[in-house]
């Protein structure tokens, strides 16, 4: 199926300070975003796609000067795709604190004239959503047809439904969770400690020293990557296969690479450490850890979701042990307790947490049907 | 129940070179070991207890000069305990390459006169077993009443049953596996990369530089520790509890400690980095990765276990996701295919992989019953 083709990122700058959940504020900031498709006359066909840990505003299509840089959800978003850009006006926004164009730790701190580094304020999912809402204001979008996201992106979609109930008619929360478990937080903290203890991190001010804490980022990504894949999928893809071994039992007896899985993980870690920012990694893992909309309601997720108005599509994947189906079911149950309209899909897929990004006919068809329903409503003039 | 009380480690030195699975050899070496109880007249009551990753020969009791240093399996081994030292002569041996007394990377390499460091040869489970067998020879023990171990210790017990079938009447393999999965290897490699990329590792020669790669060891232990606990157990013990917070939603908004689980894991990592050797950690994770007795038999575990003669006690714990019950069942099935005598216990315990070290009445009673049976055989004069 055709990609949307060549796309261009845009920027929008905001001079009204953004007060953050921490109490800190960003005096001014810029958001980088992309749009695909056309906003219709009554502005009722806008869809916001929220990104997860290492992704960005570049959701679909390619860049004219870099035709290999395909958007991270290009299989989902485009002409004729489940989220059909012939029908919908789709927006991808890079979140604050990221390293792909929106204001982040590598940008100049107006208070010092030097890069923010570790002084960039800790931002939350709710902060990101508040910034996205201002972007929507500027684009003249009062209400989204749908806000959607997977994993950390799903948290943003859920936060939208709580913070701005009237501003979205539909909400898709895929492979996500209403809060991290102790084990999730533990893995995130291992990643953070790997970065923070890398001497090249330099207390977050590595930019001015001309170094990058690559070793820390590499280990952080390796441990993260393990949690994205299912045990079974790893067993099937890699098992105990040896790399560069003439015989099946040709162990190297050193600390280099014996097994394919080691080669694969180290490659993933190396690649990540080349393009991702260490401070951004720290910030994003904290945003994950902190997300817990029930906390302000004494831990009661049903009360946290009481104000929502959207119709919900919740999906999980059977082999996802990072954000297991049980976590999605907690959201579903809280929504049902609130008598919200909910569609829940628990998809039998082998690829663990990563499944939300991968081709799977049943998954894609369900998303397609969901957007067909939304489109039908728009065609009938349904909106706020 | 009473501990065995004050115990003393002993050493035994070997001048006959030990040829290792890698082809390398150790010209001479020393093993540190402890014994509890009395060897009977016909030497039929000896039990070898094999240790796992961070443990040692100090299985039970305390040291006169350090009464807080309780043996790692003191709840299992002692007078009146499941492995009753009033009946059995129990031996704990520190493995080669360890950092608790037996010859390891911090000892002098006779070829250079400097510490081995990373030049210490990569040793395997089978190499350890070969060294343990020589110790048994010197102690005059031709046949063990039982060889037992948990986790990596269970691999050694299983290797004993394959390498020296006539030298053990019983074999206990607890919370173990016939081989690591890709996911297991992946976690081990993350740990290794954390150590190897710590600048203080100095290519393994950190001893002579007066430094220790503590940051790497710390991260390695943190990631390992997560895999020892069950998700549910972590959720119950720590959940999302905050540390030093006045309010339940009093986030710190920095990269310090917010959650109890972070505090706990960092403490575990710090403690470990104070006493454990980085080269030993690398060696032991490689021994884990390499263990795969079926490999020499085309991957057929049944054939690998065909030569065994012992009666087997295999146990797993339901919430152990590091070495899941499925892995123990593979051993059981291969043994049954060989018509070996097998007792299998799948114990419903909440504590993940660590359960094998913890008190659990059903588990302890099963081990107790197993040793009562062995004792009954000895009393009736049963042996090889």
XYZ file of C-alpha atoms in Angstrom:
768
model
C 0.000 0.000 0.000
C 1.246 3.467 -0.878
C 2.918 5.647 1.689
C 1.814 9.244 1.962
C 5.122 10.053 0.305
C 7.164 13.157 0.922
C 6.293 15.082 4.056
C 7.833 18.104 5.783
C 8.130 18.833 9.473
C 6.934 22.219 10.679
C 7.633 24.162 13.830
C 5.430 26.298 16.008
C 6.826 28.523 18.727
C 5.055 29.517 21.897
C 5.987 32.544 23.961
C 3.336 32.106 26.658
C 5.112 30.256 29.509
C 4.037 26.671 30.114
C 3.606 25.858 33.779
C 4.592 22.250 34.365
C 3.250 19.683 36.804
C 6.473 19.984 38.803
C 5.827 23.674 39.430
C 8.662 24.690 37.120
C 7.846 26.499 33.926
C 9.180 26.730 30.414
C 9.373 30.417 29.490
C 9.045 29.689 25.793
C 9.360 26.632 23.625
C 8.992 25.280 20.135
C 7.116 22.186 19.046
C 8.011 20.282 15.913
C 5.116 18.567 14.181
C 3.908 17.079 10.934
C 0.469 16.913 9.385
C -0.926 14.573 6.746
C -4.196 14.897 4.827
C -6.493 17.903 4.795
C -8.460 19.474 7.605
C -12.085 19.596 6.491
C -14.321 22.643 6.550
C -15.812 22.132 10.006
C -12.493 20.881 11.358
C -14.052 17.635 12.506
C -11.604 15.165 10.956
C -8.432 15.871 12.951
C -6.584 12.967 14.583
C -3.665 13.390 16.951
C -1.095 10.576 17.023
C 1.028 10.597 20.182
C 4.491 9.049 20.127
C 6.247 6.636 22.448
C 9.743 6.557 23.895
C 12.118 6.861 20.966
C 9.744 8.057 18.267
C 8.819 11.546 17.100
C 6.467 13.751 15.096
C 7.551 11.838 11.992
C 4.653 9.386 12.024
C 4.289 8.676 8.296
C 5.868 9.335 4.910
C 9.458 10.156 4.057
C 11.580 13.274 3.768
C 12.586 14.616 0.338
C 16.227 14.760 1.375
C 16.166 11.439 3.233
C 13.860 8.986 1.460
C 14.930 6.158 3.774
C 13.647 7.919 6.870
C 10.170 6.381 6.911
C 7.713 7.505 9.599
C 7.462 5.204 12.628
C 3.800 4.325 12.058
C 3.789 4.406 8.262
C 2.015 1.032 8.156
C -0.861 2.570 10.147
C -1.150 6.076 8.729
C -1.424 6.984 5.038
C -3.735 6.967 2.041
C -5.945 3.880 2.234
C -4.289 2.733 5.481
C -6.166 2.003 8.719
C -5.894 5.676 9.663
C -6.651 6.918 6.158
C -5.121 10.281 5.293
C -7.579 10.610 2.407
C -10.211 11.051 5.094
C -8.442 12.361 8.172
C -6.165 15.257 8.984
C -3.446 13.591 11.043
C -1.028 15.402 13.351
C 2.161 14.070 14.879
C 3.859 16.229 17.543
C 7.321 15.786 18.974
C 7.085 16.045 22.733
C 8.862 18.562 24.920
C 12.181 17.254 26.188
C 12.673 15.063 23.160
C 15.717 15.164 20.913
C 13.986 15.402 17.547
C 13.296 19.089 17.226
C 10.925 20.254 19.953
C 12.526 22.156 22.800
C 14.686 19.778 24.810
C 17.795 19.397 26.949
C 20.176 20.093 24.068
C 18.624 23.498 23.420
C 19.658 26.754 24.954
C 18.378 27.492 28.432
C 17.313 31.164 28.328
C 18.296 31.485 32.002
C 21.947 30.574 31.341
C 22.541 30.828 27.612
C 23.949 27.283 27.731
C 22.224 24.007 26.849
C 19.676 22.930 29.456
C 21.307 19.536 29.987
C 20.019 17.949 33.185
C 18.469 21.310 34.106
C 15.692 20.758 31.593
C 12.622 20.410 33.801
C 11.187 16.949 34.338
C 8.076 16.850 32.153
C 5.083 14.579 32.569
C 2.595 12.973 30.233
C 0.137 15.654 31.328
C 2.634 18.396 30.477
C 3.022 16.966 26.997
C -0.737 16.865 26.557
C -1.059 20.493 27.713
C 1.540 21.505 25.116
C -0.225 19.458 22.424
C -3.501 21.199 23.318
C -1.917 24.598 22.730
C -0.730 23.424 19.338
C -4.267 22.279 18.559
C -5.534 25.719 19.626
C -3.194 27.395 17.176
C -4.277 25.040 14.403
C -7.886 25.933 15.169
C -8.804 22.412 16.216
C -11.311 22.548 19.046
C -12.080 18.880 19.067
C -10.199 15.878 17.713
C -12.077 13.111 15.963
C -9.614 10.855 17.772
C -6.461 10.972 19.871
C -4.452 7.778 19.599
C -1.169 6.316 20.740
C 0.669 3.127 21.655
C 2.643 2.493 24.861
C 3.700 5.894 26.236
C 1.637 7.373 23.383
C -1.388 5.547 24.758
C -0.808 7.221 28.120
C -1.019 10.586 26.379
C -4.261 9.598 24.661
C -5.682 8.504 28.019
C -4.521 11.758 29.646
C -6.253 13.727 26.860
C -9.534 11.995 27.678
C -9.194 13.031 31.337
C -7.755 16.533 30.963
C -9.796 17.725 27.976
C -12.846 15.471 27.866
C -14.724 17.687 25.400
C -11.817 17.941 22.998
C -11.832 14.383 21.657
C -14.704 12.224 20.464
C -12.619 9.050 20.389
C -9.581 7.773 22.227
C -7.343 4.844 21.231
C -5.037 3.448 23.888
C -2.877 0.639 22.504
C -0.380 -1.580 24.389
C -0.439 0.817 27.288
C -1.110 0.910 31.009
C -2.764 3.184 33.569
C 0.502 3.110 35.553
C 3.852 1.379 35.614
C 4.435 -1.612 37.875
C 7.350 -1.838 40.285
C 9.094 -4.086 37.749
C 8.587 -1.518 34.966
C 10.035 1.211 37.176
C 12.908 -1.067 38.144
C 13.922 -1.602 34.518
C 13.669 2.149 33.876
C 15.882 2.859 36.851
C 18.512 0.400 35.656
C 18.564 2.304 32.369
C 18.852 5.630 34.171
C 21.648 4.398 36.411
C 23.555 3.136 33.381
C 23.389 6.642 31.873
C 23.944 8.628 35.067
C 26.997 6.557 36.022
C 28.643 6.870 32.605
C 31.547 9.300 33.203
C 30.755 10.902 29.836
C 27.343 11.959 31.122
C 29.142 14.750 33.004
C 26.182 15.565 35.191
C 24.098 16.123 32.065
C 26.386 18.782 30.603
C 28.117 16.497 28.134
C 27.222 18.743 25.184
C 29.729 21.385 26.144
C 32.413 18.757 26.726
C 31.999 17.374 23.241
C 31.278 13.870 24.521
C 28.236 11.585 24.607
C 27.515 8.933 27.272
C 27.263 6.253 24.618
C 28.090 3.339 26.877
C 25.331 4.244 29.274
C 22.790 4.821 26.510
C 23.789 1.544 24.908
C 23.217 -0.492 28.078
C 19.977 1.431 28.732
C 18.683 0.563 25.291
C 19.756 -3.083 25.557
C 17.817 -3.617 28.768
C 14.841 -1.706 27.388
C 14.878 -3.659 24.176
C 14.665 -6.977 26.017
C 11.413 -5.819 27.574
C 9.914 -4.921 24.181
C 10.247 -8.452 22.855
C 8.518 -11.566 24.075
C 10.515 -14.448 25.483
C 8.980 -16.774 22.882
C 9.689 -14.407 20.021
C 13.328 -14.114 21.096
C 13.523 -17.889 21.389
C 12.146 -18.306 17.895
C 14.209 -15.576 16.236
C 17.492 -16.171 18.047
C 17.270 -19.130 20.364
C 20.805 -20.232 21.177
C 22.081 -19.703 17.626
C 25.757 -18.864 17.558
C 27.178 -16.059 15.460
C 30.095 -16.739 13.111
C 30.553 -20.274 14.384
C 31.516 -23.109 12.067
C 30.024 -25.678 14.421
C 26.913 -25.503 16.551
C 29.058 -25.934 19.672
C 31.890 -23.627 18.697
C 31.960 -21.393 21.763
C 34.523 -18.585 21.729
C 35.470 -18.766 25.414
C 35.914 -15.038 25.752
C 33.698 -12.021 26.518
C 33.070 -11.163 22.887
C 30.019 -12.307 20.964
C 28.995 -15.955 21.057
C 25.260 -15.820 20.466
C 23.188 -14.092 17.779
C 21.048 -12.503 20.458
C 24.128 -10.743 21.851
C 25.043 -9.426 18.437
C 21.492 -8.223 17.823
C 21.130 -6.478 21.181
C 24.531 -4.813 21.026
C 23.722 -3.593 17.519
C 20.435 -2.144 18.752
C 22.251 -0.486 21.637
C 25.004 0.923 19.431
C 22.557 2.296 16.881
C 20.445 3.921 19.587
C 23.457 5.520 21.255
C 24.318 7.189 17.918
C 21.079 9.130 17.601
C 19.329 9.395 20.938
C 19.986 11.958 23.631
C 20.867 10.773 27.124
C 18.982 13.531 28.939
C 15.916 12.838 26.816
C 16.099 9.186 27.779
C 16.150 10.118 31.452
C 13.230 12.518 31.028
C 11.077 10.084 29.103
C 11.596 7.239 31.566
C 10.563 9.595 34.386
C 7.416 10.591 32.472
C 6.626 6.890 32.192
C 7.263 6.247 35.887
C 5.177 9.215 37.022
C 2.096 8.522 34.927
C -0.665 7.445 37.277
C -3.934 9.314 36.700
C -5.616 7.426 39.552
C -3.148 8.865 42.080
C -5.048 12.149 42.422
C -8.175 10.084 43.130
C -6.818 7.968 45.942
C -5.722 5.251 43.525
C -9.234 4.837 42.103
C -8.959 4.604 38.316
C -12.728 4.586 37.917
C -12.949 8.003 39.559
C -9.981 9.213 37.505
C -11.851 8.317 34.327
C -15.249 9.600 35.494
C -14.886 12.906 33.637
C -14.103 11.307 30.278
C -16.555 11.680 27.405
C -14.835 9.915 24.513
C -15.559 6.501 23.088
C -12.575 4.250 23.731
C -10.665 1.654 21.757
C -8.299 -0.228 24.053
C -5.977 -2.886 22.667
C -3.350 -5.136 24.189
C -1.161 -7.963 22.923
C -1.070 -11.364 24.581
C 2.738 -11.692 24.700
C 3.383 -8.130 25.883
C 4.940 -8.599 29.323
C 6.042 -4.969 29.606
C 2.487 -3.619 29.581
C 0.558 -6.845 29.930
C -3.091 -7.282 28.883
C -4.046 -7.144 32.587
C -3.073 -3.461 32.603
C -5.314 -2.690 29.616
C -8.134 -4.618 31.269
C -7.840 -2.333 34.298
C -8.563 0.619 32.003
C -11.432 -1.239 30.339
C -13.005 -2.127 33.677
C -12.735 1.433 34.969
C -14.348 2.728 31.773
C -17.146 0.183 31.956
C -17.760 1.166 35.581
C -18.228 4.670 34.234
C -20.569 3.358 31.518
C -18.308 4.624 28.777
C -18.401 3.180 25.294
C -15.434 0.780 25.075
C -14.104 -1.563 22.437
C -11.413 -3.877 23.779
C -9.162 -6.054 21.646
C -6.731 -8.501 23.204
C -4.695 -9.521 20.211
C -2.964 -12.883 20.079
C 0.391 -11.809 18.631
C 3.852 -13.245 19.273
C 5.889 -10.045 19.191
C 5.585 -8.745 22.737
C 5.279 -5.021 23.364
C 6.646 -4.217 19.910
C 3.539 -5.792 18.377
C 1.741 -2.446 18.415
C 4.132 -1.188 15.727
C 4.052 -4.292 13.547
C 1.830 -5.609 10.807
C -0.903 -7.888 12.067
C -3.972 -8.288 9.891
C -6.467 -8.618 12.762
C -5.035 -5.643 14.621
C -4.891 -3.446 11.539
C -8.408 -4.445 10.494
C -9.797 -3.531 13.890
C -8.179 -0.112 13.760
C -9.451 0.296 10.201
C -13.008 -0.578 11.249
C -12.748 1.840 14.169
C -11.776 4.719 11.888
C -14.448 3.730 9.359
C -16.985 4.166 12.159
C -15.534 7.560 13.059
C -15.570 8.558 9.395
C -19.169 7.496 9.123
C -19.996 9.796 12.066
C -18.152 12.696 10.450
C -19.943 12.111 7.135
C -23.218 12.316 9.056
C -22.137 15.626 10.551
C -21.511 14.276 14.056
C -19.223 16.374 16.202
C -19.178 18.059 19.584
C 15.912 -24.392 64.513
C 19.581 -24.354 65.479
C 22.271 -23.470 62.991
C 25.291 -25.723 62.760
C 27.132 -22.900 64.514
C 30.743 -22.000 64.004
C 32.352 -23.432 60.884
C 35.752 -22.975 59.269
C 36.662 -22.897 55.607
C 39.470 -25.139 54.420
C 41.627 -25.100 51.331
C 42.967 -27.849 49.134
C 45.598 -27.245 46.500
C 46.017 -29.210 43.300
C 49.212 -29.336 41.313
C 47.976 -31.613 38.559
C 46.916 -29.287 35.707
C 43.198 -29.084 35.007
C 42.399 -29.152 31.320
C 39.334 -27.006 30.693
C 36.539 -27.359 28.174
C 37.960 -24.386 26.273
C 41.223 -26.240 25.693
C 43.074 -23.944 28.080
C 44.425 -25.369 31.298
C 44.994 -24.261 34.836
C 48.507 -25.340 35.826
C 47.605 -25.449 39.497
C 44.795 -24.166 41.630
C 43.308 -24.097 45.077
C 39.724 -24.844 46.087
C 38.157 -23.413 49.179
C 35.527 -25.576 50.826
C 33.628 -26.250 54.008
C 32.259 -29.460 55.466
C 29.523 -30.026 58.022
C 28.677 -33.229 59.858
C 30.717 -36.418 59.907
C 31.636 -38.745 57.080
C 30.474 -42.218 58.109
C 32.595 -45.330 58.045
C 31.698 -46.527 54.557
C 31.671 -42.949 53.248
C 28.121 -43.316 52.008
C 26.603 -40.208 53.579
C 28.384 -37.428 51.673
C 26.324 -34.696 50.041
C 27.770 -32.064 47.751
C 25.991 -28.696 47.687
C 26.804 -26.655 44.577
C 26.511 -22.875 44.673
C 24.892 -20.379 42.355
C 26.034 -17.036 40.986
C 27.040 -14.954 43.983
C 27.300 -17.632 46.646
C 30.235 -19.672 47.863
C 31.473 -22.668 49.834
C 29.946 -21.044 52.935
C 26.658 -22.955 52.788
C 25.765 -23.106 56.479
C 26.820 -21.888 59.903
C 28.772 -18.794 60.867
C 32.421 -17.840 61.272
C 33.930 -17.383 64.729
C 35.325 -14.002 63.774
C 32.228 -12.907 61.857
C 29.098 -14.301 63.513
C 26.846 -12.311 61.171
C 28.158 -14.052 58.089
C 25.552 -16.808 57.958
C 25.868 -19.466 55.227
C 23.686 -18.897 52.171
C 21.617 -22.052 52.626
C 21.585 -22.153 56.423
C 17.807 -22.678 56.422
C 18.332 -25.864 54.397
C 21.515 -27.348 55.884
C 22.174 -27.947 59.574
C 21.283 -30.175 62.519
C 17.644 -31.224 62.198
C 17.223 -29.228 58.975
C 15.976 -30.709 55.691
C 19.549 -31.661 54.821
C 20.379 -32.847 58.317
C 24.029 -32.550 59.298
C 23.427 -35.010 62.118
C 23.027 -37.600 59.388
C 24.937 -36.332 56.384
C 28.454 -35.158 55.680
C 27.859 -32.008 53.655
C 30.443 -30.305 51.454
C 30.308 -26.820 49.959
C 32.984 -25.922 47.392
C 33.779 -22.500 46.032
C 34.032 -22.747 42.273
C 37.065 -21.886 40.173
C 36.995 -18.302 38.964
C 35.007 -17.159 41.970
C 36.086 -14.367 44.285
C 35.629 -16.120 47.612
C 38.859 -18.010 47.975
C 39.217 -20.586 45.227
C 41.629 -19.685 42.445
C 40.175 -16.827 40.449
C 40.918 -13.720 38.378
C 42.327 -11.782 41.324
C 44.973 -14.394 42.011
C 48.432 -14.486 40.541
C 48.759 -15.891 37.048
C 51.857 -18.120 37.200
C 52.591 -17.236 33.559
C 52.938 -13.509 34.282
C 53.267 -13.098 38.035
C 50.418 -10.578 37.891
C 46.740 -11.121 38.670
C 44.948 -13.098 35.972
C 42.313 -10.425 35.426
C 40.454 -11.045 32.186
C 43.122 -13.623 31.285
C 41.609 -16.097 33.716
C 40.312 -18.837 31.434
C 36.578 -19.009 30.794
C 35.372 -21.935 32.895
C 32.237 -23.979 32.369
C 29.831 -25.831 34.606
C 31.554 -29.030 33.499
C 34.960 -27.614 34.463
C 33.665 -26.826 37.935
C 32.279 -30.321 38.273
C 35.606 -31.827 37.180
C 37.367 -29.761 39.871
C 34.786 -30.774 42.478
C 35.337 -34.437 41.535
C 39.048 -34.081 42.229
C 38.255 -32.628 45.622
C 35.978 -35.597 46.298
C 38.802 -37.923 45.255
C 41.104 -36.296 47.796
C 38.449 -36.573 50.489
C 38.088 -40.262 49.659
C 34.509 -39.941 48.516
C 33.878 -42.290 45.642
C 30.156 -41.778 45.542
C 27.915 -39.026 46.873
C 24.639 -39.888 48.520
C 23.397 -36.782 46.725
C 24.621 -33.832 44.707
C 22.282 -30.861 44.959
C 22.050 -27.275 43.873
C 19.685 -24.473 42.935
C 19.837 -22.346 39.788
C 23.423 -22.469 38.498
C 24.048 -24.946 41.329
C 21.347 -27.165 39.844
C 23.206 -27.119 36.519
C 26.263 -28.474 38.334
C 24.196 -31.233 39.948
C 22.774 -32.146 36.523
C 26.269 -32.112 34.994
C 27.466 -34.452 37.778
C 24.755 -36.942 36.849
C 25.937 -36.910 33.228
C 29.715 -36.748 33.693
C 30.071 -39.108 36.652
C 26.922 -41.239 36.642
C 28.306 -43.769 39.098
C 29.469 -41.158 41.579
C 26.066 -40.008 42.852
C 23.045 -41.990 43.942
C 20.752 -38.973 44.003
C 20.627 -35.658 42.210
C 18.608 -32.581 43.199
C 18.137 -29.902 40.576
C 16.175 -26.944 41.949
C 14.973 -23.825 40.098
C 17.289 -24.649 37.249
C 17.244 -25.236 33.516
C 18.896 -27.529 30.962
C 19.986 -24.385 29.065
C 19.484 -20.645 29.046
C 16.927 -19.071 26.745
C 17.757 -16.203 24.413
C 16.163 -13.852 26.938
C 18.336 -15.240 29.755
C 21.459 -14.759 27.630
C 20.300 -11.260 26.701
C 20.047 -10.198 30.342
C 23.476 -11.705 31.035
C 24.966 -9.814 28.140
C 23.499 -6.529 29.353
C 25.220 -7.181 32.668
C 28.508 -7.987 30.934
C 28.340 -4.907 28.741
C 27.711 -2.736 31.805
C 30.916 -4.094 33.368
C 33.057 -4.191 30.218
C 32.165 -0.594 29.309
C 32.919 0.798 32.769
C 36.200 2.721 32.297
C 37.342 1.367 35.668
C 37.239 -2.165 34.313
C 40.512 -1.380 32.516
C 40.348 -4.404 30.277
C 40.092 -6.598 33.369
C 43.326 -5.369 34.919
C 41.701 -3.020 37.393
C 43.436 -4.660 40.363
C 46.796 -3.175 39.508
C 45.239 0.253 38.936
C 43.701 0.270 42.400
C 40.193 0.784 41.034
C 37.038 -1.315 40.840
C 34.363 -1.046 38.117
C 31.683 -0.450 40.703
C 29.276 1.361 38.424
C 29.254 -1.506 35.965
C 28.874 -4.127 38.686
C 26.076 -2.124 40.237
C 24.054 -1.926 37.026
C 24.798 -5.603 36.316
C 23.444 -6.589 39.711
C 20.389 -4.363 39.429
C 19.322 -5.940 36.152
C 20.093 -9.410 37.486
C 18.167 -8.780 40.660
C 15.025 -7.824 38.757
C 15.057 -11.242 37.131
C 15.313 -13.013 40.501
C 12.059 -11.545 41.783
C 8.583 -12.104 40.446
C 6.590 -9.221 39.032
C 3.823 -9.926 41.549
C 6.211 -10.101 44.483
C 7.733 -6.759 43.511
C 4.260 -5.302 43.147
C 3.316 -6.523 46.609
C 6.545 -5.528 48.368
C 7.123 -2.214 46.638
C 4.333 -1.374 44.246
C 4.489 2.333 43.510
C 5.330 3.290 47.103
C 7.348 6.474 47.295
C 10.416 6.844 49.461
C 10.719 9.768 51.843
C 7.573 11.413 50.540
C 5.157 13.244 52.806
C 2.292 12.733 50.384
C 1.482 9.776 48.199
C 1.875 11.987 45.127
C 4.952 13.860 46.210
C 7.164 13.252 43.189
C 10.660 14.713 43.336
C 10.902 15.722 39.667
C 14.581 14.896 39.401
C 16.687 11.816 38.640
C 17.194 10.857 42.268
C 15.051 8.335 44.098
C 11.269 8.605 43.921
C 10.120 5.029 44.419
C 10.973 2.449 47.082
C 11.841 -0.059 44.366
C 14.561 2.280 43.092
C 16.011 2.622 46.561
C 15.936 -1.131 47.097
C 17.541 -1.997 43.771
C 20.256 0.649 44.048
C 21.038 -0.579 47.551
C 21.334 -4.151 46.265
C 23.561 -2.939 43.447
C 25.762 -0.866 45.741
C 26.168 -3.681 48.250
C 27.056 -6.163 45.524
C 29.621 -3.836 43.962
C 31.381 -3.640 47.338
C 32.140 -7.334 47.608
C 31.864 -9.012 44.239
C 34.575 -9.222 41.610
C 33.834 -7.936 38.116
C 35.854 -10.614 36.310
C 34.118 -13.301 38.353
C 30.748 -11.877 37.310
C 31.739 -12.092 33.666
C 33.019 -15.650 34.071
C 29.942 -16.887 35.885
C 27.510 -15.411 33.381
C 29.446 -17.116 30.596
C 29.280 -20.440 32.440
C 25.509 -19.950 32.642
C 25.217 -19.083 28.948
C 27.334 -22.017 27.802
C 25.602 -24.725 29.815
C 23.711 -26.921 27.377
C 24.363 -30.640 27.906
C 22.088 -31.520 24.995
C 24.326 -29.664 22.547
C 26.794 -32.545 22.230
C 23.805 -34.779 21.401
C 22.349 -32.743 18.571
C 20.126 -30.840 20.973
C 18.501 -34.022 22.294
C 18.277 -33.760 26.082
C 16.963 -37.304 26.380
C 20.144 -38.614 24.807
C 22.233 -36.278 26.949
C 20.677 -37.794 30.079
C 20.774 -41.402 28.846
C 23.956 -42.197 30.773
C 22.630 -40.977 34.119
C 22.084 -43.453 36.932
C 20.918 -41.283 39.830
C 17.431 -40.854 41.185
C 16.330 -37.277 40.569
C 14.488 -34.639 42.545
C 13.568 -31.738 40.267
C 11.811 -28.685 41.660
C 10.615 -25.428 40.154
C 8.664 -22.435 41.420
C 5.534 -21.174 39.677
C 6.512 -17.483 39.665
C 10.127 -18.049 38.578
C 10.303 -16.366 35.158
C 14.092 -16.546 34.986
C 14.163 -20.353 34.936
C 10.490 -21.085 34.484
C 8.824 -24.392 35.423
C 8.715 -25.268 31.706
C 12.505 -25.592 31.790
C 12.392 -28.011 34.723
C 9.689 -29.983 32.977
C 12.010 -30.444 29.997
C 14.482 -32.141 32.325
C 11.736 -34.266 33.882
C 10.447 -35.370 30.489
C 13.926 -36.292 29.270
C 14.509 -38.305 32.459
C 11.178 -40.076 32.153
C 11.985 -40.925 28.530
C 15.098 -42.580 29.933
C 12.996 -44.394 32.575
C 14.887 -42.733 35.389
C 13.398 -42.363 38.833
C 12.140 -38.780 39.075
C 10.312 -36.774 41.713
C 9.080 -33.452 40.387
C 7.733 -30.636 42.534
C 6.276 -27.482 40.987
C 5.930 -25.282 44.007
C 3.355 -22.516 44.116
C 5.458 -19.745 45.674
C 5.282 -16.006 45.103
C 8.982 -15.164 45.282
C 10.201 -15.825 41.753
C 13.621 -17.359 41.197
C 14.742 -16.401 44.698
C 12.168 -18.819 46.132
C 14.730 -21.625 46.103
C 16.632 -19.845 48.873
C 13.631 -18.911 50.976
C 11.562 -20.597 53.634
C 8.512 -22.375 52.274
C 7.044 -25.174 54.341
C 5.973 -27.354 51.399
C 9.309 -26.972 49.653
C 11.335 -27.631 52.786
C 9.196 -30.612 53.719
C 9.682 -32.168 50.317
C 13.448 -31.807 50.552
C 13.298 -33.199 54.088
C 11.320 -36.223 52.912
C 13.756 -36.757 50.068
C 16.726 -36.843 52.440
C 14.824 -39.069 54.872
C 14.451 -41.553 52.008
C 18.166 -41.322 51.222
C 18.999 -41.748 54.900
C 16.774 -44.796 55.058
C 18.748 -46.283 52.140
C 22.045 -45.567 53.863
C 20.808 -47.107 57.111
C 19.932 -50.216 55.109
C 23.451 -50.309 53.711
C 22.489 -49.209 50.222
C 25.286 -47.759 48.113
C 26.925 -48.245 44.715
